[in-house]
């Protein structure tokens, strides 16, 4: 096979050794936190029908990796875990009342631009809680997400929190045309009064509305200050409810011991437009994209059955693992404790010895003794194997080999 | 944390950007001296790095630089995931379609030469005109003269180069100036520093405009 055909396609990687060890550690750390909070792990299919995701609210069809099924229907590789988990929650809800807390660690897929170093396959970890409309749920989700990131080794986190209801209320209060509103939203995200003015252009918008939107660009920073300013800019019930809800979520959050710096940013709009309440993103300065994104998305389950309260978040574990690998270059990859070599007559005894050591939890490699013994030892050392035993015999008590075997090398 | 890092395009536009930074209160006496590509300001608050203009978006997008000064032509072409904060109003030019006066656009597919292939394709698609785009990397004016392409899409400053090669502007797509850009994480985690540079440059630009 030519080299080109043997390489991985652009945008996907083979992961081994140290990198895999770092990724596995991050996965285990995050799973442990999810489990500790009582979130049950679920697995959803890698392949789904396009219709499940094709909705303006979820993601652009262009980014999804598509296949044609045997029946001619279009299939996609899962671009998102929240929608499939919501489908599951709707099913559970038919038979079971009360809060449903689910978690996942799974690959998600999208067409990516390898020229920009984008990955097609990303490991995403997340949680979703259903049937808990109280702000306590929003706070719990964010707190546990931050705890999971901390457990995986991420430090110096900053959280920005906004509210989809605030932006929706603002849209109602300003009655802007959809296109103008979209441009204003983009300007609000950059917190730029100039860009807002540019987005409004010469649209028939009153000076009051222009001033309001200009003021909204300043609604970011310390929570207490921002909430105070936001209160003075409330123009309708939706905006008032959003401010009250944010205050309640922050109040609940203060009961957790979180190590991140939490700020408000009322111009924040998470990319997926199914959010209905508090939305949040977490960053660490060394990484140019958010590590964690989430929020409240009540009602998404309506397309599968009854509308339910829902809140959740996703963590980009692939990125987290990359950061951890960069930050800890001395983390060792997996290696064996022993290599046992044997001659044909010593094989049975040597393999029994290997079994004894493995039963004690050691990692043991076995190989027939090579003609070039020195090369065999050198190869073992290069792999990081700690000790080499030649033709060992089982110990009576099955114990450690310190005194019972001859060591070579 | 490391000083705020600003990526500037090597070349004459870097000097204009540096003069705006100086007018904003930063001191870059080391700029222009020696061959170092990293120039710290005396106050230690920021450092300037010199990068090829086409590369500024990826440096900023990936967080290797917090801010960048780059032409609108590059931003429109690459559509990077960066936020545009301010129009710095220098480096003025226009993105244009240019060709020999004789070119007849009716009906056929147009062959377009450009250093901005995506911009070119988007433009002709928006007009409903089928196009074949030939990506070029320099001396783009030569292409229509040698019959490689029908027209070119390129930035035009004075128009002298076009005139010297018997080419004319057939259509203007948009105005080009240098822009200040940042990425979403620098904007949020280095809020105060970014705001300081932004407001300093905004005042410096306004002052220059009022004088001219």
Coordinates of C-alpha atoms in Angstrom, one line a residue, chain A residues 116 118 156 158 160 189-191 194-195 220 263 265 268 283-284 287-290, chain B residues 1 61-63 78-81 83-86 118 184-185 187-189 191 202:
Chain A
X116 CA -6.7 25.4 10.4
X118 CA -9.4 21.5 13.2
X156 CA -7.3 29.3 36.2
X158 CA -13.0 31.9 34.0
X160 CA -18.9 33.9 31.4
X189 CA -21.0 39.4 21.5
X190 CA -17.9 41.6 20.8
X191 CA -19.2 44.2 23.3
X194 CA -19.4 51.0 17.4
X195 CA -20.3 47.7 15.9
X220 CA -20.3 42.4 31.3
X263 CA -18.5 36.9 35.4
X265 CA -21.9 38.8 30.0
X268 CA -23.2 36.1 25.4
X283 CA -12.2 29.4 29.4
X284 CA -8.6 29.1 30.5
X287 CA -6.7 27.9 25.2
X288 CA -8.3 29.9 22.4
X289 CA -11.7 28.2 22.6
X290 CA -14.1 27.6 25.4
Chain B
X1 CA 0.6 36.2 32.5
X61 CA -7.6 32.8 16.1
X62 CA -5.5 30.2 17.9
X63 CA -4.6 32.5 20.7
X78 CA -10.0 33.8 5.2
X79 CA -13.2 34.4 7.3
X80 CA -11.2 33.5 10.4
X81 CA -12.9 33.0 13.8
X83 CA -13.8 39.4 16.4
X84 CA -13.2 42.7 14.5
X85 CA -12.9 45.5 17.2
X86 CA -12.0 48.6 15.3
X118 CA -12.5 32.6 -2.1
X184 CA -13.0 35.3 22.0
X185 CA -10.8 34.0 24.8
X187 CA -11.5 39.3 24.8
X188 CA -12.9 37.6 27.9
X189 CA -9.9 36.6 30.0
X191 CA -10.8 42.1 29.2
X202 CA -9.9 54.5 19.0

